[in-house]
Short mmCIF file of C-alpha atoms and ligand atoms in Angstrom, two decimals:
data_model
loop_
_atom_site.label_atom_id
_atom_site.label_comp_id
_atom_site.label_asym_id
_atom_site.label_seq_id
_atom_site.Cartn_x
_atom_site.Cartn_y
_atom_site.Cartn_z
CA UNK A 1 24.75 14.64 4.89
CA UNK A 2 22.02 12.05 3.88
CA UNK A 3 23.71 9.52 5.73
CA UNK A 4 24.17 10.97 9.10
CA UNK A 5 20.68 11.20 9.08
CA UNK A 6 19.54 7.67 7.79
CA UNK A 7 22.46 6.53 10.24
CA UNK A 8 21.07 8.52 13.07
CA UNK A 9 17.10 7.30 11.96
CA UNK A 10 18.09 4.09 12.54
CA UNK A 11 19.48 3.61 15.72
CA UNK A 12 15.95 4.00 17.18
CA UNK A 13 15.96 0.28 15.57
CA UNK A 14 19.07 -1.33 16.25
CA UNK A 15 17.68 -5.17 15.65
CA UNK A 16 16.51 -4.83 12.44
CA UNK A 17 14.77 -8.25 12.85
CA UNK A 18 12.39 -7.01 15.58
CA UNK A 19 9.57 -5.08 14.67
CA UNK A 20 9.92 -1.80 13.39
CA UNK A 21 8.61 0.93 16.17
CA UNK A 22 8.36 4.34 16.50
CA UNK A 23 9.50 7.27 16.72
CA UNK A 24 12.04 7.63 14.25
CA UNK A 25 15.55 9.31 15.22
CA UNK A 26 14.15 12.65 14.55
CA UNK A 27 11.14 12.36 16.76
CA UNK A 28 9.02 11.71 13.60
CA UNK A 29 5.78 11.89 14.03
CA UNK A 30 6.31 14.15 16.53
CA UNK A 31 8.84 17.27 15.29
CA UNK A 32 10.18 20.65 16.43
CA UNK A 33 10.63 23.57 13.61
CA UNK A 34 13.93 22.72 13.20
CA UNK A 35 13.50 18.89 12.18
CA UNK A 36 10.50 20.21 10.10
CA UNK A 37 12.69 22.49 8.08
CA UNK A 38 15.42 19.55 7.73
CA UNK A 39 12.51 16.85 6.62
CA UNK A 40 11.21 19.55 4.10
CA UNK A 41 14.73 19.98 2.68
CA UNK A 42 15.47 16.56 2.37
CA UNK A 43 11.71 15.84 1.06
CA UNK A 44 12.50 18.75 -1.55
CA UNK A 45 9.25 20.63 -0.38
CA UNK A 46 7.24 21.14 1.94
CA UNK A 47 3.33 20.67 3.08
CA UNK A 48 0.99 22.71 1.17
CA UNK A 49 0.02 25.89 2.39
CA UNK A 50 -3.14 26.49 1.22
CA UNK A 51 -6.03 26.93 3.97
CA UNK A 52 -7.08 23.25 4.63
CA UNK A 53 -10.71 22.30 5.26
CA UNK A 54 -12.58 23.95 8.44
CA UNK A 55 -14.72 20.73 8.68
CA UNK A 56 -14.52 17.43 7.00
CA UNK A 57 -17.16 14.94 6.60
CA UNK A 58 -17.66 11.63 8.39
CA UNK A 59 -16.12 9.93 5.01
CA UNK A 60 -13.98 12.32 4.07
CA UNK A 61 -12.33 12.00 7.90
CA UNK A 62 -12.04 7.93 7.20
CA UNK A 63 -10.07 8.64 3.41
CA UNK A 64 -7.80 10.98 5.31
CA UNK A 65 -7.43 8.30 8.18
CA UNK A 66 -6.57 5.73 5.83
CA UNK A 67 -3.96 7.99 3.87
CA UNK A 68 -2.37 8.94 7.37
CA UNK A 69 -2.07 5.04 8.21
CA UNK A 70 -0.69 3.97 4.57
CA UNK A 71 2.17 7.04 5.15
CA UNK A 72 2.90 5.66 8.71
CA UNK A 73 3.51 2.22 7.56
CA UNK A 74 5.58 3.33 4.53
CA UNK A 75 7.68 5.36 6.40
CA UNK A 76 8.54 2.69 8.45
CA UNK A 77 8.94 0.37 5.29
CA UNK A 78 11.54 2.89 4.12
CA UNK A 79 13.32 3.55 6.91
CA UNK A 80 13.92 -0.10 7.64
CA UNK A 81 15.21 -0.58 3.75
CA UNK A 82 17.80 2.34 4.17
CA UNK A 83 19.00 0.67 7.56
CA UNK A 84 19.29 -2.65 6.20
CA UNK A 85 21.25 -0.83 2.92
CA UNK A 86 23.30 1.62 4.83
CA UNK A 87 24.30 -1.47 7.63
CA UNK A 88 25.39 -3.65 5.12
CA UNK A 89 22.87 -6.25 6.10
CA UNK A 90 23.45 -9.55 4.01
CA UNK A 91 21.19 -9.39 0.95
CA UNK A 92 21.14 -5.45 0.85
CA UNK A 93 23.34 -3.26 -1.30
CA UNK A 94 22.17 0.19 -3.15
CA UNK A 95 24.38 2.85 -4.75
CA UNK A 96 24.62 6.18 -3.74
CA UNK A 97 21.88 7.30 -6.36
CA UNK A 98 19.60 4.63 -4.83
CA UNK A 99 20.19 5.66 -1.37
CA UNK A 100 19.44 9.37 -1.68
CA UNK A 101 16.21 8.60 -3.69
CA UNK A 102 14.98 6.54 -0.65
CA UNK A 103 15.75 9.22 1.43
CA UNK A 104 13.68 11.70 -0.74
CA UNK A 105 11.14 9.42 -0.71
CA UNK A 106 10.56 8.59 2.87
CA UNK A 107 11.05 12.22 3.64
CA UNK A 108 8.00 12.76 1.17
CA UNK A 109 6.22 9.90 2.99
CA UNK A 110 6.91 12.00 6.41
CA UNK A 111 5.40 15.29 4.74
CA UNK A 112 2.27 13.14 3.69
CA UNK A 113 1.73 11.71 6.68
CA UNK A 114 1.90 14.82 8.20
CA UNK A 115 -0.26 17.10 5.64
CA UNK A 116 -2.99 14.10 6.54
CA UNK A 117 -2.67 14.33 9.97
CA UNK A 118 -2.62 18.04 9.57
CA UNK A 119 -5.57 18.05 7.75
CA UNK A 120 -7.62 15.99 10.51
CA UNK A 121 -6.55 17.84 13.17
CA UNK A 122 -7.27 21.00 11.54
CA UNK A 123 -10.95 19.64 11.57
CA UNK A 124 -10.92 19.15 14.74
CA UNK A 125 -10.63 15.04 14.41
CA UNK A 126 -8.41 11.82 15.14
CA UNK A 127 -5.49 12.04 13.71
CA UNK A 128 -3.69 8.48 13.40
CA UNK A 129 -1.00 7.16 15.20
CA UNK A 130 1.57 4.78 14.40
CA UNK A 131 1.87 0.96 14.79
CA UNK A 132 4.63 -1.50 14.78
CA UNK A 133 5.40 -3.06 11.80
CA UNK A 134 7.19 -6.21 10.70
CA UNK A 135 7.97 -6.83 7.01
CA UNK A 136 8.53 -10.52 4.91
CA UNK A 137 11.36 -9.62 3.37
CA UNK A 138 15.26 -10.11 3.72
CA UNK A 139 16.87 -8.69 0.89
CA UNK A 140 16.84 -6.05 -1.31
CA UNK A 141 15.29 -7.43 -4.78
CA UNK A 142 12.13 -8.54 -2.50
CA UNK A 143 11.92 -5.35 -0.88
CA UNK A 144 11.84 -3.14 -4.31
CA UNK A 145 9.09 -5.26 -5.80
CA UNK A 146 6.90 -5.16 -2.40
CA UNK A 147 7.37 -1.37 -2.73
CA UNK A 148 6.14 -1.97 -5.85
CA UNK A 149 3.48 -3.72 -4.98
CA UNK A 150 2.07 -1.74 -2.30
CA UNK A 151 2.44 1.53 -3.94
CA UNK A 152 0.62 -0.15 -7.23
CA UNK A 153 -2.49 -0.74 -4.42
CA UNK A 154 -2.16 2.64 -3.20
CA UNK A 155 -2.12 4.17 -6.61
CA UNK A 156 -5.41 2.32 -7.00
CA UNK A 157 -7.12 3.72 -4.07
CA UNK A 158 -6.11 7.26 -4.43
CA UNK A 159 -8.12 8.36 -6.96
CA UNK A 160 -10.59 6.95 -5.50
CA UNK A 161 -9.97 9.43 -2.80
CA UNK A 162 -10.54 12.23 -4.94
CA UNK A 163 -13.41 11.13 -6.09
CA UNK A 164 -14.83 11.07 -2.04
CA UNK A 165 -13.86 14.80 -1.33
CA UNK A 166 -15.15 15.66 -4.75
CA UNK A 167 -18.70 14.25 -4.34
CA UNK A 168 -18.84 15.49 -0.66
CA UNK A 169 -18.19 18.28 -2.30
CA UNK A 170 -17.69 21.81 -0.42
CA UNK A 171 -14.32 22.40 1.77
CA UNK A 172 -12.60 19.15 1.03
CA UNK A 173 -12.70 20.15 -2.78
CA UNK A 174 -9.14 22.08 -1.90
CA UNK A 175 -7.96 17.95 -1.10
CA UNK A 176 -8.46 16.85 -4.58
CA UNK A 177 -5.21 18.61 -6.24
CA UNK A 178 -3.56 17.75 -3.22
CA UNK A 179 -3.91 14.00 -3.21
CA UNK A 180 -3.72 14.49 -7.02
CA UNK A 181 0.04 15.56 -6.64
CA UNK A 182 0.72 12.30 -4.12
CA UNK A 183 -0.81 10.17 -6.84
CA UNK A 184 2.13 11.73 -8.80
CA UNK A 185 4.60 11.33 -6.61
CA UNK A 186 3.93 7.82 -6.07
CA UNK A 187 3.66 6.97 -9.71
CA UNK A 188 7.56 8.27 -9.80
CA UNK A 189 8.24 6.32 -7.33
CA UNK A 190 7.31 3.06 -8.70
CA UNK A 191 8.84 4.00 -11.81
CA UNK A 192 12.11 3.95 -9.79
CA UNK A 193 11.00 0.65 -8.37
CA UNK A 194 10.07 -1.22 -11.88
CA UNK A 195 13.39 0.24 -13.43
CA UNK A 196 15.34 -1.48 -10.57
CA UNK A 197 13.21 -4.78 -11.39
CA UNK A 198 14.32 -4.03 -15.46
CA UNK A 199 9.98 -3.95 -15.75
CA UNK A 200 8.99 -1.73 -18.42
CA UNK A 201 9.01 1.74 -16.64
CA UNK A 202 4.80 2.48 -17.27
CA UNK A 203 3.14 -0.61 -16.34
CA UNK A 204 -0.02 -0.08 -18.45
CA UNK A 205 -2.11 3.10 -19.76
CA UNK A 206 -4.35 2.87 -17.28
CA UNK A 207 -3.52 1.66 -13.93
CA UNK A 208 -5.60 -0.61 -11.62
CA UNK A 209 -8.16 0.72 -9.46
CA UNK A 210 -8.63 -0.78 -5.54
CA UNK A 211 -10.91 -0.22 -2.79
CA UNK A 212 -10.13 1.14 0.78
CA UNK A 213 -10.99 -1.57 2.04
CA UNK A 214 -8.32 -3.59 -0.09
CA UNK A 215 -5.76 -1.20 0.50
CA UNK A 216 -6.48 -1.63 4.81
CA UNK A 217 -6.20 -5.03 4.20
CA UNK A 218 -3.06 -4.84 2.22
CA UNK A 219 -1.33 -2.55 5.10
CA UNK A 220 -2.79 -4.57 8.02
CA UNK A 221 -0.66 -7.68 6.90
CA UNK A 222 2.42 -5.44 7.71
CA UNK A 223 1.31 -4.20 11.09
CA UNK A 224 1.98 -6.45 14.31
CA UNK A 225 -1.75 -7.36 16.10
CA UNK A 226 -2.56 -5.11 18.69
CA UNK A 227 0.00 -3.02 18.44
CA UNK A 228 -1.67 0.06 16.57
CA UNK A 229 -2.92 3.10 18.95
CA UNK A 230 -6.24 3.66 17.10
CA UNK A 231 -6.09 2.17 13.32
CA UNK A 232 -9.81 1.39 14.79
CA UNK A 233 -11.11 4.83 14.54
CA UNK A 234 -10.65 4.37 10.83
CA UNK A 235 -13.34 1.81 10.53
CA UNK A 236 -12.36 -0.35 7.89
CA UNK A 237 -11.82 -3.76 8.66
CA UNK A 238 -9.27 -6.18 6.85
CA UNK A 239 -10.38 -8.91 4.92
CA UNK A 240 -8.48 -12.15 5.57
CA UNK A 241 -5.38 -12.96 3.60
CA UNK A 242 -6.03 -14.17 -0.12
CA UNK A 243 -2.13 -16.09 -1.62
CA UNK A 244 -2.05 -16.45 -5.35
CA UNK A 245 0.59 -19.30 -5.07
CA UNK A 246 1.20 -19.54 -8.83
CA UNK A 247 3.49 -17.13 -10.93
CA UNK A 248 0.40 -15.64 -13.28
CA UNK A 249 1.78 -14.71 -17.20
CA UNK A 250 0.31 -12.61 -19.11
CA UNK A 251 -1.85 -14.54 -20.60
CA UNK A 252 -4.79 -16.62 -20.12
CA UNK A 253 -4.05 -19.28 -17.43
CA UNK A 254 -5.41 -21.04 -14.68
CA UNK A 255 -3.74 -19.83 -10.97
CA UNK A 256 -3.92 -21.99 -7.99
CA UNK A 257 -5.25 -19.68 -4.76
CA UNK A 258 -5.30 -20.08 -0.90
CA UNK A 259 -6.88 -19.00 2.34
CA UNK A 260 -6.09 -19.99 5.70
CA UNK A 261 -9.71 -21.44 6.93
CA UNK A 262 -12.15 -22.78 4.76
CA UNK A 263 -14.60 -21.75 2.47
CA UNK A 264 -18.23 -22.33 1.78
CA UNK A 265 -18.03 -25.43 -1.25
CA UNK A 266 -20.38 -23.69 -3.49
CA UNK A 267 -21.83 -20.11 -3.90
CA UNK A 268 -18.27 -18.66 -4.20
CA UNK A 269 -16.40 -16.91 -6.89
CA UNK A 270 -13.38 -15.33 -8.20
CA UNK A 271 -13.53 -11.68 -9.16
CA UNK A 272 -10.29 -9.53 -10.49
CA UNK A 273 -10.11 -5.78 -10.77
CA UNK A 274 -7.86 -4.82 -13.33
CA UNK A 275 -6.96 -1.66 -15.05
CA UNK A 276 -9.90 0.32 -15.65
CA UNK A 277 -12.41 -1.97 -16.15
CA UNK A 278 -15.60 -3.68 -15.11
CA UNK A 279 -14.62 -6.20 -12.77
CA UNK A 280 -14.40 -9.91 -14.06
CA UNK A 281 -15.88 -12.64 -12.30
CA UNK A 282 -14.84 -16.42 -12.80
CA UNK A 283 -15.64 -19.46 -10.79
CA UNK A 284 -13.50 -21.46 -9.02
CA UNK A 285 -13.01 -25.26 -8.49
CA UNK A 286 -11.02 -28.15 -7.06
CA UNK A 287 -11.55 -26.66 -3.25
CA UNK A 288 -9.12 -28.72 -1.65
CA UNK A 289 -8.38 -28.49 2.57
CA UNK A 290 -5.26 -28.98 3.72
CA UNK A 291 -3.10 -27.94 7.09
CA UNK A 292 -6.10 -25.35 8.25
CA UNK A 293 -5.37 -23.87 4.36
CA UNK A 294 -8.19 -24.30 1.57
CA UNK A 295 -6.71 -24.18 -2.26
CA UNK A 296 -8.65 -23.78 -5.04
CA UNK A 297 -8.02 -22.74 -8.85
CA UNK A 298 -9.51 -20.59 -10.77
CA UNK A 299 -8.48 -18.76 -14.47
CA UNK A 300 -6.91 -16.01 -15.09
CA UNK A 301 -8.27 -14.50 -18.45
CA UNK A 302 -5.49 -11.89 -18.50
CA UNK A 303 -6.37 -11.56 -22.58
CA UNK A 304 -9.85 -9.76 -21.61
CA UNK A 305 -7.86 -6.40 -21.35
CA UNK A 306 -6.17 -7.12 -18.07
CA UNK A 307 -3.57 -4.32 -17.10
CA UNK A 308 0.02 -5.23 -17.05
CA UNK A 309 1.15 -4.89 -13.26
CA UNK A 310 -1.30 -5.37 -10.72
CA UNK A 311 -4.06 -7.21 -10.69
CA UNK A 312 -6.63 -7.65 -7.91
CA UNK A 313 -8.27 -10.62 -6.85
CA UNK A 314 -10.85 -11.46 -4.70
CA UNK A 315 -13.01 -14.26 -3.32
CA UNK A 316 -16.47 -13.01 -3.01
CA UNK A 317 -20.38 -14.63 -1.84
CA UNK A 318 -22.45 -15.63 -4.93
CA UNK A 319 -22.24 -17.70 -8.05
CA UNK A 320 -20.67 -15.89 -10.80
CA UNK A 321 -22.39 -12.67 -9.76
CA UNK A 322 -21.48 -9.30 -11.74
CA UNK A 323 -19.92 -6.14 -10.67
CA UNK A 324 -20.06 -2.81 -11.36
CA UNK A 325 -17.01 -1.64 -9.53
CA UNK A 326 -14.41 -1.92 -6.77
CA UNK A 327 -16.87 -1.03 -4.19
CA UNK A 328 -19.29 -3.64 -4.99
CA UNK A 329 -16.55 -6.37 -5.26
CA UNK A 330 -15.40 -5.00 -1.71
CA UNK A 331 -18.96 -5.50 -0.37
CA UNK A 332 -18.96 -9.08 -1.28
CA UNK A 333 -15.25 -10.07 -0.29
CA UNK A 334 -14.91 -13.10 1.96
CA UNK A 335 -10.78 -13.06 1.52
CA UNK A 336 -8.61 -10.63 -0.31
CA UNK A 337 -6.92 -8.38 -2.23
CA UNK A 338 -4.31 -11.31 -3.72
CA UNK A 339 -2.40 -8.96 -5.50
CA UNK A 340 -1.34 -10.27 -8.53
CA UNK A 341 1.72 -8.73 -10.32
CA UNK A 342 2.02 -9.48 -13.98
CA UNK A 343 5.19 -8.43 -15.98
C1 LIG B 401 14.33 19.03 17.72
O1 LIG B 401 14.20 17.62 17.74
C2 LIG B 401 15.42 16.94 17.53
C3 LIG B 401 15.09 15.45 17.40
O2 LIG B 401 14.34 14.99 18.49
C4 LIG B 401 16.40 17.26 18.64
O3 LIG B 401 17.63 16.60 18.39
C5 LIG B 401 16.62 18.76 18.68
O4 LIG B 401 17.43 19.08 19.80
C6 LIG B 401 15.31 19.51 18.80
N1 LIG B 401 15.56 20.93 18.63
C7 LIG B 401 14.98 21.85 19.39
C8 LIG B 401 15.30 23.27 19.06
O5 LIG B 401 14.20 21.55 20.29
C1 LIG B 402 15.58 -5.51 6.94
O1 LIG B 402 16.37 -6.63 7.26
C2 LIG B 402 15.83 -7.48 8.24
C3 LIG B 402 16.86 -8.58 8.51
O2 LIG B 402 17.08 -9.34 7.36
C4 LIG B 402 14.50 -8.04 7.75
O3 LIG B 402 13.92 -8.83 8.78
C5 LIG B 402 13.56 -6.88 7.42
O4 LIG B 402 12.33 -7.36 6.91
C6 LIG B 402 14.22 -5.96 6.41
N1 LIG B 402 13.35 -4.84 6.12
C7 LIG B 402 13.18 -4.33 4.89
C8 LIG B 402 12.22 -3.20 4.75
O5 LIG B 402 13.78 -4.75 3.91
C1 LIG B 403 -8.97 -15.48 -22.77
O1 LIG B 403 -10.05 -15.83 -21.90
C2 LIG B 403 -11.24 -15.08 -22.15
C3 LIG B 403 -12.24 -15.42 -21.05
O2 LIG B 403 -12.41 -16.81 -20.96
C4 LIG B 403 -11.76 -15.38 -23.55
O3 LIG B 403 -12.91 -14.59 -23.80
C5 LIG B 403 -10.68 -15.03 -24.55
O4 LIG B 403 -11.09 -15.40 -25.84
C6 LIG B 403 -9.36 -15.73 -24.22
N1 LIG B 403 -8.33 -15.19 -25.11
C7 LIG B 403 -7.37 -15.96 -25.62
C8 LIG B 403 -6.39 -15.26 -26.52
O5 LIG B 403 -7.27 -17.13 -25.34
C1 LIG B 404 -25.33 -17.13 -2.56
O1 LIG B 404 -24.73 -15.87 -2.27
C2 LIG B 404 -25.56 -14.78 -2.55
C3 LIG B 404 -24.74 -13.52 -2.35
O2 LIG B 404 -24.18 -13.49 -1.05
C4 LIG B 404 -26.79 -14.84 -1.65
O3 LIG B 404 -27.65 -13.77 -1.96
C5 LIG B 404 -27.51 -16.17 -1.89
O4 LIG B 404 -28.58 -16.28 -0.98
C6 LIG B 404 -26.58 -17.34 -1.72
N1 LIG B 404 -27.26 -18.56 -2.16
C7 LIG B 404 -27.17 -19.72 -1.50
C8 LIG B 404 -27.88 -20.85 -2.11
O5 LIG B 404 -26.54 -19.82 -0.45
C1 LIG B 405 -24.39 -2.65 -13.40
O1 LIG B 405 -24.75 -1.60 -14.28
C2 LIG B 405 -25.76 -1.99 -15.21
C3 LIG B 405 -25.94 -0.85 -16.21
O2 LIG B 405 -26.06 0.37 -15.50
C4 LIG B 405 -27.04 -2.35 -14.46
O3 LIG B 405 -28.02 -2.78 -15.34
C5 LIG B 405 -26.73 -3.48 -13.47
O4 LIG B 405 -27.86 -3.76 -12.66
C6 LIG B 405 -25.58 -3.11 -12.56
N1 LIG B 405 -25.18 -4.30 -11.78
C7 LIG B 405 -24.93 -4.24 -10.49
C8 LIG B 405 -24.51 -5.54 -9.86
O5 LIG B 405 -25.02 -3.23 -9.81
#
């Protein structure tokens, strides 16, 4: 039963090498009653029913926005890994039990993308559309651990989410329980994808917070240029790439970093948001061009209480300035989020 359907999802995408475009088999994002009820079984539930906002605010529109956008690009994410499993692509291979959690999950994926959307147009506003999407990997151990990863940076800006419709306070305060149970959701998920990997199933007690801003960026480097509808009506814009091109240990080290362009020689720093915590800022050095790519090092004092699993690093304006939180280090981000997976 599963696999008619992933088999049928796919075809949409017969060259898995091209980007991945929409819609999907089932007419995803666009369904009749009958493909709802089938993505609902599948998804093992459905949307929430409770009434949904009558208006949203100007911020909480943009946090729904960028949920809808994160869904769209997972779906496709998923859909792609169960064609390159189920089609025997070289480098792919899942059991059964693998293959009918992916297909719970990007089931789940479609019912959050559509309870966002659904929320927005509820309100009366934009909801978002998909893009095309192409994806660096090519076999299955890569694309577990950049499930991983991305789902560790949307863990991080979820709660931040909450935190939005609960300070603008009013109707969206019905969101917070929602997005609540997705934070769930997603933290079984990546369980799934660190027991795969053989991580330790919990990363750390407290998991690493983000910015929407980081997450945008994080998504954008999926999503083929000009290709998206109206990602612009979010308003977020994505910072330039940041490449942490050393394996980080967890431990204190020094990681070597680059950007494609330069940077300014002085009167730029390192910061890392990790777990909980008040964001760390070190300073860099040895800023090195090379091939339209700058380099630079800079530590990596994972003993200060760094979470294990993701770390975020960014390369911000100022010498050595301090942070209060993720928003702050977002407002000063020149390149960025280098996501940073420690085991
Ligand atoms: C619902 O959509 C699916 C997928 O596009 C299609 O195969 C099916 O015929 C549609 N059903 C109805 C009742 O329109
Ligand atoms: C699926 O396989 C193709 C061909 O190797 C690859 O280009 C693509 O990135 C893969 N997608 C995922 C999600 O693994
Ligand atoms: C790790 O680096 C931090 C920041 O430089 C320092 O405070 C701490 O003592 C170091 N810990 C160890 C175990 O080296
Ligand atoms: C360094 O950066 C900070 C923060 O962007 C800025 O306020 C300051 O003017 C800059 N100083 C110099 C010397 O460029
Ligand atoms: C961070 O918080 C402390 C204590 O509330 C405050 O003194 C400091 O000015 C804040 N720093 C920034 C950069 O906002």
């Amino acid at each position: 039963m599963h696999f008619s359907i992933i088999a049928t999802a796919i075809l949409a995408n017969v060259i898995a090498a091209a980007p991945f475009t929409y819609p999907l088999a089932n007419g995803f994002p666009k369904v009749n009653m009958t493909t709802l009820e089938e993505i609902f079984k599948l998804a093992g539930g459905t949307t929430p029913n409770v009434s949904p906002p009558a208006t949203l605010t100007n911020s909480g529109v943009q946090t729904l926005q960028l949920i809808a956008a994160n869904e769209l690009f997972e779906i496709a994410y998923f859909t792609e890994l169960l064609h390159n499993i189920s089609f025997g692509i070289p480098g792919y291979r899942a059991d059964q039990y693998i293959i009918d959690s992916l297909t719970a999950i990007v089931n789940q994926e479609q019912v959050h993308a559509l309870a966002a959307n659904g929320v927005l147009s509820h309100a009366n506003k934009e909801a978002i559309q998909p893009c095309q999407y192409d994806f660096p990997v090519d076999n299955f151990e890569d694309a577990v651990l950049l499930a991983q990863i991305f789902t560790d940076v949307v863990l991080g800006v979820l709660p931040l989410a909450q935190s939005q419709f609960s300070s603008n306070g009013g109707d969206e305060d019905v969101l917070i329980p929602v997005v609540g149970s997705m934070i769930a959701q997603k933290g079984e998920q990546n369980g799934l994808y660190r027991f795969l990997q053989k991580k330790v199933a919990a990363a750390a007690p407290m998991l690493t917070g983000g910015s929407p801003q980081f997450a945008f960026s994080a998504i954008s480097q999926f999503i083929v240029p000009g290709s998206c509808p109206n990602i612009n009506t979010i308003g977020l814009e994505a910072f330039p790439p940041l490449t942490v091109e050393t394996v980080p240990k967890a431990m204190n080290g020094t990681q070597l970093f680059s950007v494609k362009g330069s940077i300014p020689a002085s009167n730029v720093s390192m910061v890392y948001i990790s777990g909980q915590n008040i964001p760390v800022t070190v300073p860099i050095s040895n800023i090195n061009s090379n091939g339209g790519k700058t380099f630079f090092f800079a530590p990596f004092p994972y003993d200060s209480g760094f979470a294990r699993g993701l770390t975020i690093g960014a390369l911000v304006s100022g010498s050595m300035p301090s942070f209060n939180s993720s928003a702050d280090v977002a407002a000063a981000t020149f390149y960025g989020p280098a996501l940073i997976e420690v085991n």
